[in-house]
Coordinates of C-alpha atoms in Angstrom, one line a residue:
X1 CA 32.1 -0.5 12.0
X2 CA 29.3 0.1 14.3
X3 CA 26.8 -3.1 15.6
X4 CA 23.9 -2.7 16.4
X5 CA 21.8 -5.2 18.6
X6 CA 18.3 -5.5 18.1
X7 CA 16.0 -6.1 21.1
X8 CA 15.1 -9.4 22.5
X9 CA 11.3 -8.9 21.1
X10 CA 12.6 -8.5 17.4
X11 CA 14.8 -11.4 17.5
X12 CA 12.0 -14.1 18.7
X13 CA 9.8 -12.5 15.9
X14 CA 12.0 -12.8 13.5
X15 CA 12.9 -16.9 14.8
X16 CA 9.1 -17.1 14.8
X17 CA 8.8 -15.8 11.6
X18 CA 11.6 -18.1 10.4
X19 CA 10.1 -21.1 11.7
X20 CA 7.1 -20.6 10.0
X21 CA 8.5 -19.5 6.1
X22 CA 10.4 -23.1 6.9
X23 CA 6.9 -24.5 7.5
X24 CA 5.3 -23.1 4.5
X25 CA 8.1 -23.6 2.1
X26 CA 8.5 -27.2 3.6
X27 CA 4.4 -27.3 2.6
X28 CA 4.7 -26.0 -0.8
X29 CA 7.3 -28.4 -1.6
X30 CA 4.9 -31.4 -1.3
X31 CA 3.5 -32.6 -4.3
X32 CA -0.2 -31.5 -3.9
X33 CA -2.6 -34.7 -3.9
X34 CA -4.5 -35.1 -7.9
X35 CA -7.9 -34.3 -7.5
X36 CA -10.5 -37.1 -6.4
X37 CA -7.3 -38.5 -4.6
X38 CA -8.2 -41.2 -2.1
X39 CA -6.1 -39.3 0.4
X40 CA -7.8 -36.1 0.4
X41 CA -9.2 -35.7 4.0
X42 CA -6.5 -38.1 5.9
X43 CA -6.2 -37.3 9.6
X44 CA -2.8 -35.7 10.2
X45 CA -2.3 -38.7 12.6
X46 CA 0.2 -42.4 12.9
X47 CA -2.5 -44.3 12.8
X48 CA -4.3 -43.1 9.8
X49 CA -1.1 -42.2 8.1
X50 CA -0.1 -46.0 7.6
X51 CA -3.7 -46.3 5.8
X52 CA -4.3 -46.3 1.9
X53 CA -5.5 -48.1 -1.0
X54 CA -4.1 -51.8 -0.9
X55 CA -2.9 -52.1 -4.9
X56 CA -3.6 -55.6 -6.5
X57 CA -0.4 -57.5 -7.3
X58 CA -0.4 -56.4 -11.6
X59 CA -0.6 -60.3 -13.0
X60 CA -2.9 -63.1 -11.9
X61 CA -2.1 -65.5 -9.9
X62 CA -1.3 -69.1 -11.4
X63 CA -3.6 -71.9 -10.9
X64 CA -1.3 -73.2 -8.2
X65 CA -1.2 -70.2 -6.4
X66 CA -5.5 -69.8 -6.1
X67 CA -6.4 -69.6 -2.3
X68 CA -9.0 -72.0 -2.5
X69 CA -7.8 -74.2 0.1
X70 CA -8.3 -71.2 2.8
X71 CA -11.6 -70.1 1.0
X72 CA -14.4 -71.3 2.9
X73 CA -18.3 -72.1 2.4
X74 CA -21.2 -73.4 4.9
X75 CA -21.7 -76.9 5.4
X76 CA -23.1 -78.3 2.0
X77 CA -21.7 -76.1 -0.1
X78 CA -18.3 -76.6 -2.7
X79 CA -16.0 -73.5 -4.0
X80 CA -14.0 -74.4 -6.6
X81 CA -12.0 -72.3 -9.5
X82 CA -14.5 -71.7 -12.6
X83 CA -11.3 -70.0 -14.3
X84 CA -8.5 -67.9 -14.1
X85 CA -5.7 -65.5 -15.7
X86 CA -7.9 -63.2 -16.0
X87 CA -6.1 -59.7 -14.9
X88 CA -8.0 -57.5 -12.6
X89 CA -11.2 -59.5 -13.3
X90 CA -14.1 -57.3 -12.1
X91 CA -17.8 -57.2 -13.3
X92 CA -19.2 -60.4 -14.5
X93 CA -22.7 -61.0 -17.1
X94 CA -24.0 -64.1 -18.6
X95 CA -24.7 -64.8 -22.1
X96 CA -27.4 -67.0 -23.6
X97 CA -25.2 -69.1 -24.5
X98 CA -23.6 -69.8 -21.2
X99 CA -20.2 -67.4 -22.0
X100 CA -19.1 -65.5 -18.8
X101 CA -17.9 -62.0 -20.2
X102 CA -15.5 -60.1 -17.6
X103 CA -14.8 -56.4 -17.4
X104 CA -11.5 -55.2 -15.5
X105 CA -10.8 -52.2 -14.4
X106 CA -6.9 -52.0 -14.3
X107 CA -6.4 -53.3 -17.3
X108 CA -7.9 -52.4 -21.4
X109 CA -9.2 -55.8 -21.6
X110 CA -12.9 -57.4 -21.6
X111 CA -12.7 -61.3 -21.2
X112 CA -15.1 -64.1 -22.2
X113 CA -15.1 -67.4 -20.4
X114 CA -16.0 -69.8 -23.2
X115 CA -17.6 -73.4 -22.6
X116 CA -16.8 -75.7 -25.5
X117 CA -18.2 -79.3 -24.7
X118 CA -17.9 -79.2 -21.2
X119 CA -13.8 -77.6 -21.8
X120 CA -13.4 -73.9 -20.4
X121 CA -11.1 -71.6 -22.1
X122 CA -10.7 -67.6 -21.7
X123 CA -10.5 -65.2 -24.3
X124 CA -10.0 -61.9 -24.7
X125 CA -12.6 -60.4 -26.8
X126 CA -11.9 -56.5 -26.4
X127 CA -8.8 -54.7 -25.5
X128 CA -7.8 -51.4 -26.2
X129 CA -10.2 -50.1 -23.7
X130 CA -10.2 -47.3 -20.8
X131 CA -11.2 -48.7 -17.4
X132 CA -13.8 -51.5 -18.9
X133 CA -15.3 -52.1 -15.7
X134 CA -18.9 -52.9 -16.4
X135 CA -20.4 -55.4 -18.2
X136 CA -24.1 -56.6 -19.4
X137 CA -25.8 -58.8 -22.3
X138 CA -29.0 -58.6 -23.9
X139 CA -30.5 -60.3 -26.4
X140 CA -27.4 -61.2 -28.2
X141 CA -25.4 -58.0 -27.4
X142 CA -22.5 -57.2 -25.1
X143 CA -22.4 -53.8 -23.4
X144 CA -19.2 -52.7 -21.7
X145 CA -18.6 -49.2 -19.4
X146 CA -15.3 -47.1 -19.4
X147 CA -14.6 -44.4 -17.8
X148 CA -16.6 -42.1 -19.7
X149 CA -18.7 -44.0 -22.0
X150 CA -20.5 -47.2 -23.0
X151 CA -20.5 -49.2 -26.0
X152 CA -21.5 -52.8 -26.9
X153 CA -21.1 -55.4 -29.1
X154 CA -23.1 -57.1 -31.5
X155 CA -23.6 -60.8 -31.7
X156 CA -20.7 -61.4 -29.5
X157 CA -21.3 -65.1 -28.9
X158 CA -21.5 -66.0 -32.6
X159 CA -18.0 -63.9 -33.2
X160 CA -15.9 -64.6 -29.9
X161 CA -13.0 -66.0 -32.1
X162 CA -12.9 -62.7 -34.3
X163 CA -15.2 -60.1 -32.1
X164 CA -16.2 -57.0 -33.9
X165 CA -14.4 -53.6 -32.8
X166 CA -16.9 -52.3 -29.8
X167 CA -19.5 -49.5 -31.3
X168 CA -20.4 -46.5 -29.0
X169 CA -23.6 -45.8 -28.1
X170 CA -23.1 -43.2 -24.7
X171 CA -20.8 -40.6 -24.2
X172 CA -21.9 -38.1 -21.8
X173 CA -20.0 -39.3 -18.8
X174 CA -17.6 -37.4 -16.8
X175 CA -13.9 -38.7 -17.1
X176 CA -13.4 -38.2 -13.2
X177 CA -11.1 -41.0 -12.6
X178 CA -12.4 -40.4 -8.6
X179 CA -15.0 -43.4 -8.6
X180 CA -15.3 -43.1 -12.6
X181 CA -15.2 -46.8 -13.3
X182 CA -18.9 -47.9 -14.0
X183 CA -21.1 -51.3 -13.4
X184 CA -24.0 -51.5 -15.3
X185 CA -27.0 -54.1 -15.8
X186 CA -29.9 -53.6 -18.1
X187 CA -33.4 -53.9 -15.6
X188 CA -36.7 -55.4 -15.9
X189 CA -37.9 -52.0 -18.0
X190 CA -35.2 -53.0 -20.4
X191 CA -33.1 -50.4 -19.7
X192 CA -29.7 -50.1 -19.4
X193 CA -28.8 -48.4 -15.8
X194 CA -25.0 -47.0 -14.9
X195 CA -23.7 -45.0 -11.9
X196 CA -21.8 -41.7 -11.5
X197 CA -20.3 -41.7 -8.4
X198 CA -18.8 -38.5 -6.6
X199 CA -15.9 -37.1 -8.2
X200 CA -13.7 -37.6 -4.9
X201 CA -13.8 -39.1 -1.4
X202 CA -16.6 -36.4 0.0
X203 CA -17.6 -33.8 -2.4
X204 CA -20.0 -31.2 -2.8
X205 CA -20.6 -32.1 -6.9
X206 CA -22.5 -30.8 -9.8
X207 CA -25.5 -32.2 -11.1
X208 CA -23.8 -34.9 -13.3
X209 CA -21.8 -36.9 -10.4
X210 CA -23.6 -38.9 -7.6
X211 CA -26.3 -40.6 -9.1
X212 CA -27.6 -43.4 -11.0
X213 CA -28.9 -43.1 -14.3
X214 CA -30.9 -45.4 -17.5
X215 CA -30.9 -45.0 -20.8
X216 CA -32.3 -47.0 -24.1
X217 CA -30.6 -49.7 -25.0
X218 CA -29.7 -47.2 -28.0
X219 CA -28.1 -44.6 -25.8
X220 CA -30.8 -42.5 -25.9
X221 CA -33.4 -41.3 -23.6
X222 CA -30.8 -40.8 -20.0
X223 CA -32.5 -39.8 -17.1
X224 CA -31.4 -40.1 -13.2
X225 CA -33.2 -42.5 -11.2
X226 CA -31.6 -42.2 -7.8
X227 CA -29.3 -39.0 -6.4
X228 CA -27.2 -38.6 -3.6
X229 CA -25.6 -42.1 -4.2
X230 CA -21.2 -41.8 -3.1
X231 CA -20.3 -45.2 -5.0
X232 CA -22.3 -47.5 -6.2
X233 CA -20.7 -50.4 -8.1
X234 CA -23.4 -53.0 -7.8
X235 CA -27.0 -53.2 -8.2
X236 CA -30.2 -56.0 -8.9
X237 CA -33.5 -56.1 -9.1
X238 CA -36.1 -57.3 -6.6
X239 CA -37.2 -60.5 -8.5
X240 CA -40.8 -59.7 -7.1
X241 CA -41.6 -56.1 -6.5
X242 CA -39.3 -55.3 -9.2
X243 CA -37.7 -52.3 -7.4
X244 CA -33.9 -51.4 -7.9
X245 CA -31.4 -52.3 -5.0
X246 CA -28.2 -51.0 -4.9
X247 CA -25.0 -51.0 -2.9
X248 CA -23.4 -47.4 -1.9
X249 CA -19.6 -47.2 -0.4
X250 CA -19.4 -44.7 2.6
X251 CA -17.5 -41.7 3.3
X252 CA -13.4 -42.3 4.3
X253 CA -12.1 -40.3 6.9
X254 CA -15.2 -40.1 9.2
X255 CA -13.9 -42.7 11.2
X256 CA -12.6 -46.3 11.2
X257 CA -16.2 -47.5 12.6
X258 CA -18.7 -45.3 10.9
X259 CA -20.1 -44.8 8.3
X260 CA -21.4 -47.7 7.1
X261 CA -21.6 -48.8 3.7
X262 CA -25.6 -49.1 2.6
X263 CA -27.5 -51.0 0.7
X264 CA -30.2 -49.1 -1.0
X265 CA -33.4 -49.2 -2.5
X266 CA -35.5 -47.3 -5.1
X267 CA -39.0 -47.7 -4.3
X268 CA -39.4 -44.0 -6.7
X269 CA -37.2 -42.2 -9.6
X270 CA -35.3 -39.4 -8.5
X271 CA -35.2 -40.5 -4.8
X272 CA -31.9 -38.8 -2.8
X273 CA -30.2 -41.2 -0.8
X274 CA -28.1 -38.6 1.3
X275 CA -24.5 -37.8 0.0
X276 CA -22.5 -35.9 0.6
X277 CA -24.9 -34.9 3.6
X278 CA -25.8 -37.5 4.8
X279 CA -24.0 -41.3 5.7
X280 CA -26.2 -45.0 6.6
X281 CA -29.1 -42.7 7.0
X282 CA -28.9 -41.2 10.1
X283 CA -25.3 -39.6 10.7
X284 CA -25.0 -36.0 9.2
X285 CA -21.9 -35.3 7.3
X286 CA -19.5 -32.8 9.8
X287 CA -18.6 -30.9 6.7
X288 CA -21.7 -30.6 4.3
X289 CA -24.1 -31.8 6.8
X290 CA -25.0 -28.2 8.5
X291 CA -28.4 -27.2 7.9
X292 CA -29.5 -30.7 6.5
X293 CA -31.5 -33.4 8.8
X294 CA -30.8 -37.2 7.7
X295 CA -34.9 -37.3 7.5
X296 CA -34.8 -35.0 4.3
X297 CA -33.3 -38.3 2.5
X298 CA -33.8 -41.8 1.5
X299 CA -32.6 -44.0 4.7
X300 CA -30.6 -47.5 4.0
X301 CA -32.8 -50.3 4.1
X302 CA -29.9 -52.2 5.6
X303 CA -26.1 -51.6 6.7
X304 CA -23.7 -53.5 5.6
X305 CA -20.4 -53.0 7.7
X306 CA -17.7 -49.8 7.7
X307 CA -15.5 -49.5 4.8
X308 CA -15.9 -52.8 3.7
X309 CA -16.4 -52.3 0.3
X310 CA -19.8 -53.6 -0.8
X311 CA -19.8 -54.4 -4.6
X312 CA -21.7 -56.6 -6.6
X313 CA -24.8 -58.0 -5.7
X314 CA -27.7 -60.3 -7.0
X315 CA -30.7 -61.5 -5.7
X316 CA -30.7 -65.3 -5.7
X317 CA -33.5 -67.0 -7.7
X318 CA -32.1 -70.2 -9.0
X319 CA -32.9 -73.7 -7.1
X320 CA -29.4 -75.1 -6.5
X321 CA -29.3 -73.6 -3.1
X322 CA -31.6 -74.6 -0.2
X323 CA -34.6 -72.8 -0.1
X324 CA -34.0 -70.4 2.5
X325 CA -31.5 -68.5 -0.1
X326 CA -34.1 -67.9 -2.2
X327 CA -34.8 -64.2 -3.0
X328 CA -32.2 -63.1 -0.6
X329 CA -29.4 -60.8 -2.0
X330 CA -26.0 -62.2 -2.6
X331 CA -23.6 -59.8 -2.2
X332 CA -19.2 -59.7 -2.7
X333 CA -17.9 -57.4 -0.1
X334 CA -14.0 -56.3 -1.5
X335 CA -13.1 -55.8 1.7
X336 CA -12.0 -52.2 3.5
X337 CA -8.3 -50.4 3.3
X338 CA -8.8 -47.4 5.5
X339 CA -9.4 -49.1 9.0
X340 CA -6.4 -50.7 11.0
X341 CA -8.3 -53.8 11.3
X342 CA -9.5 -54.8 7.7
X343 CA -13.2 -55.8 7.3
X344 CA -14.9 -57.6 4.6
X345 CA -13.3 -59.4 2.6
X346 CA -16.1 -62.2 1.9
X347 CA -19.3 -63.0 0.3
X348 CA -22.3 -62.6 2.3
X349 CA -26.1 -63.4 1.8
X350 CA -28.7 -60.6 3.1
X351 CA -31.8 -62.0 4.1
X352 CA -35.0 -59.5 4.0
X353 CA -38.0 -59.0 6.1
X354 CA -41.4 -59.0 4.9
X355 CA -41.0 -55.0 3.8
X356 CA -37.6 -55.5 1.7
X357 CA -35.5 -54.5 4.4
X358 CA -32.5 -56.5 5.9
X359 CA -33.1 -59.0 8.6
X360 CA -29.5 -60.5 8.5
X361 CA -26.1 -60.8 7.3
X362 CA -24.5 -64.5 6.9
X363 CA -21.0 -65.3 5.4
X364 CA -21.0 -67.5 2.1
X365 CA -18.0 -67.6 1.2
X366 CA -15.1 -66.4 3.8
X367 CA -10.8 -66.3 3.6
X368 CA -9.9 -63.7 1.7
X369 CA -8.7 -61.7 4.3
X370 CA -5.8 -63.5 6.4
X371 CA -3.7 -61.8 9.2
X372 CA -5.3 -58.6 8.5
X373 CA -4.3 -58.9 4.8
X374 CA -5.5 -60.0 1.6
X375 CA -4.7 -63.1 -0.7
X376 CA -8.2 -62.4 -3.0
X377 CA -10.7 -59.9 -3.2
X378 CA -14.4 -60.7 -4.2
X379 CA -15.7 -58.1 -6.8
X380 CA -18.7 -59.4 -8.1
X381 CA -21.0 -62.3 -8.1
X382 CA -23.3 -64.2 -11.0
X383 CA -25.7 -66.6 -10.6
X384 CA -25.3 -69.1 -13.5
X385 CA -28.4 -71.6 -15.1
X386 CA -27.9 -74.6 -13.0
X387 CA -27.8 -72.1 -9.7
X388 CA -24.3 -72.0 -8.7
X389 CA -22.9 -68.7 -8.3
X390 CA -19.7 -67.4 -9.4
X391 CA -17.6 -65.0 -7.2
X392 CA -14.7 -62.8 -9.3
X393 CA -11.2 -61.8 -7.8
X394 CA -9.7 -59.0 -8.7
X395 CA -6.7 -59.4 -6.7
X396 CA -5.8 -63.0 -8.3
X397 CA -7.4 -62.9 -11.6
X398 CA -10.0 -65.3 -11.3
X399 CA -13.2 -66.6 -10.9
X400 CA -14.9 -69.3 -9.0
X401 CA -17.6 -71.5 -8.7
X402 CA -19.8 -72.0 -5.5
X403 CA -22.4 -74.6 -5.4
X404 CA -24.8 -77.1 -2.9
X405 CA -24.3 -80.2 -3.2
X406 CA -22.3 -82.8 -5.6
X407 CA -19.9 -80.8 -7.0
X408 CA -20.4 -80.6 -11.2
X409 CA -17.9 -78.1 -12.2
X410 CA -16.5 -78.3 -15.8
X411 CA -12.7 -78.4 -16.2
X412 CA -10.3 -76.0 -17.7

C-alpha cells in the first residue's frame, strides 16, 4: 500500500478548516436566544457576561421578613407596611372608596387592598389573567392591562367579595412578551392611555410597537400620542398645564453609564421621542442612529440615571407633605441589572423649573439596594386622600405607606 503525504500548506488548511467547522458546530449547538430576549446584544466580554435580569424570589415575603428597618425616609417622614402577600405586586390605582387595587405581572392575579373600619385585608379580585400589569379606576370601574389586551370591571367596589369575571373592551395589542406588560391611567381628557414598548432590547419595529396610545373608555377611538418611546411603564399628568409626563427605560448594552433613562413630556400628539435612534436626547444610537441627528426628536426634559429602571410616577398634589413637594413628580426607580454596580433602587422626588423641566433629583425613600443587591424593589407609587404615598415591591410582595408627620397608618 502506497502513502502519500500531502504538503505542509494542505495540512494547516485543513487544521484551519477544522478548527473552524468545530467553531460553527460548537455555535449551532447553543440554544438561539427567544426573540425580544434581554440578552440579545450582550458584549462577548467577563464583565458583561455575569450581567442579567435579577428574578424576584416567586412568594412574598412574610411580615417578619419586610425590610422596613433598612428602608429609609428624610427627616420628618414615617415608612411603614400598608400591606403585604401580595405576589409580584406591581401597578397600583385608587378607588373612590379608598380600595387599593394591584396588578402583577408574574403572576394571573389582580389584588384589592380593602379597608373595613380602619382593618386592612387583601383580596384577590381577578385571577386567571395574562401578565395583569396595569391598573386604573374610573367612576366606579376597574381597568386592568395584559399582555395583549385590556378589560375592566364593573362596580368592583360594591362586588369585591364576589367580583364579576373581567369584560374586554381592547384587543389590538401585540403579544410581544419583549416589554409587553402594560401600565395604564385614564388622563384629564378621560381617556384611557397604554404603552407599546419595543418588541426587544433595541429594535427597528413596525408601526404598532414603541409608542403610547388612548382610547375611549369603551375601547374605541385608539390613536398614538407619543412615538419613539423604548419602555414606558409609568406616566401622570401635569396637575397644571395638564400635559402628559412619562418615564422611558434606555437602551442595554450601550454601556454601563449611558444611556440614561428619561423622563418625558408631551407638550403635542404624535411627538417622537427618539428610539431606537436616538437615547436621553442627545446620543445617537451606533446601530440605527446613521443618518439621524438627535435634533430630529423630542429631547428628555430630565435624566434620570443609567439603567435604573424608572417606573411609576405621580405628580404630588395632596397636603401631607411640606410644601416644597408640591407639584413635583414622585417617582419609584426599580433599580438597574445590567451594570456591575447596581443603581436605583429607591424612590426619588423630581423637582421642576419654571418651564417643566427637572431642576433636581432627591431620594424619598432609600434601602432597597444593599451590598450591591436587592432585598425590595419599588414599582410604583400612589398618592392616597390624606397625602401619604404608597410605594409597591415587587420583589417582596408588598406595599407601604410613607407619610410626614405623626404616623396614622391603619393596621392589618
Amino acid at each position: 500500500m502506497t502513502i502519500r503525504l500531502l504538503p505542509r500548506s494542505l495540512l494547516l488548511a485543513g487544521a484551519f478548516f477544522g478548527l473552524f467547522t468545530l467553531g460553527a458546530t460548537a455555535q449551532q449547538a447553543a440554544a438561539p436566544l427567544p426573540p425580544g430576549s434581554p440578552l440579545i446584544g450582550r458584549p462577548d466580554n467577563e464583565a458583561a457576561a455575569k450581567l442579567a435580569p435579577v428574578a424576584p424570589p416567586p412568594l412574598p415575603a412574610a411580615p417578619d421578613k419586610l425590610p422596613t428597618a433598612k428602608l429609609k425616609v428624610p427627616p420628618g417622614f414615617n415608612l411603614e407596611v400598608y400591606a403585604s402577600g401580595m405576589a409580584n405586586a406591581r401597578s397600583l390605582a385608587l378607588g373612590d372608596k379608598g380600595t387599593v387595587f394591584v396588578g402583577s405581572r408574574l403572576v394571573d392575579k389582580v389584588y384589592a387592598i380593602v379597608n373595613t373600619d380602619g382593618k386592612l385585608t387583601v383580596k384577590v379580585i381577578a385571577s386567571g389573567l395574562y401578565r395583569p400589569n396595569g391598573v386604573a379606576f374610573k367612576n366606579g370601574t376597574l381597568y386592568i392591562a395584559e399582555l395583549s389586551r385590556i378589560s375592566k370591571i364593573d362596580k368592583i367596589e360594591d362586588n369585591l367579595d364576589n367580583p364579576p369575571k373581567p369584560v374586554v373592551i381592547y384587543d389590538n395589542l401585540p403579544k410581544d412578551e419583549a416589554h409587553g406588560w402594560k401600565f395604564i391611567a385614564i388622563g384629564p381628557d378621560n381617556k384611557l392611555y397604554v404603552p407599546v414598548g419595543q418588541p426587544g432590547n433595541n429594535v427597528l419595529h413596525d408601526d404598532a410597537h414603541g409608542q403610547i396610545r388612548r382610547i375611549n373608555l369603551d375601547g374605541s377611538g385608539a390613536e398614538v400620542v407619543a412615538f419613539g418611546v423604548r419602555n414606558s411603564v409609568g406616566f401622570d399628568w401635569n396637575p397644571e398645564t395638564k400635559q402628559l409626563y412619562f418615564t422611558d427605560n434606555g437602551r442595554d448594552w450601550m454601556s454601563e453609564d449611558v444611556p440614561q433613562d428619561e423622563l418625558n413630556r408631551v407638550t403635542k400628539i404624535g411627538q417622537d421621542f427618539g428610539a431606537p435612534y436616538c437615547y436621553q436626547g442627545n446620543i445617537p444610537d451606533p446601530e440605527f442612529g446613521w443618518g439621524h441627528s438627535c435634533s430630529e426628536f423630542v429631547a428628555p426634559v430630565g435624566l434620570m440615571g443609567p439603567h435604573v429602571a424608572s417606573l411609576g410616577m405621580r405628580f404630588y398634589t395632596g397636603n401631607m407633605f411640606p410644601k416644597s413637594y408640591r407639584n413635583a413628580i414622585i417617582i419609584a426607580r426599580h433599580g438597574s441589572w445590567n451594570r456591575s454596580k447596581k443603581a436605583g433602587g429607591d424612590v426619588v422626588v423630581a423637582r421642576l423649573n419654571k418651564d417643566g423641566t427637572v431642576n433636581s433629583l432627591e431620594p424619598l425613600v432609600t434601602g432597597f439596594l444593599e451590598d450591591n443587591k436587592y432585598i425590595g424593589r419599588p414599582v410604583d407609587v400612589l398618592q392616597m386622600k390624606d397625602g401619604s404615598v404608597l410605594v409597591s415591591d415587587d420583589w417582596n410582595g408588598a406595599v407601604y405607606r410613607v407619610s410626614y408627620g405623626k404616623s396614622k397608618v391603619a393596621s392589618k
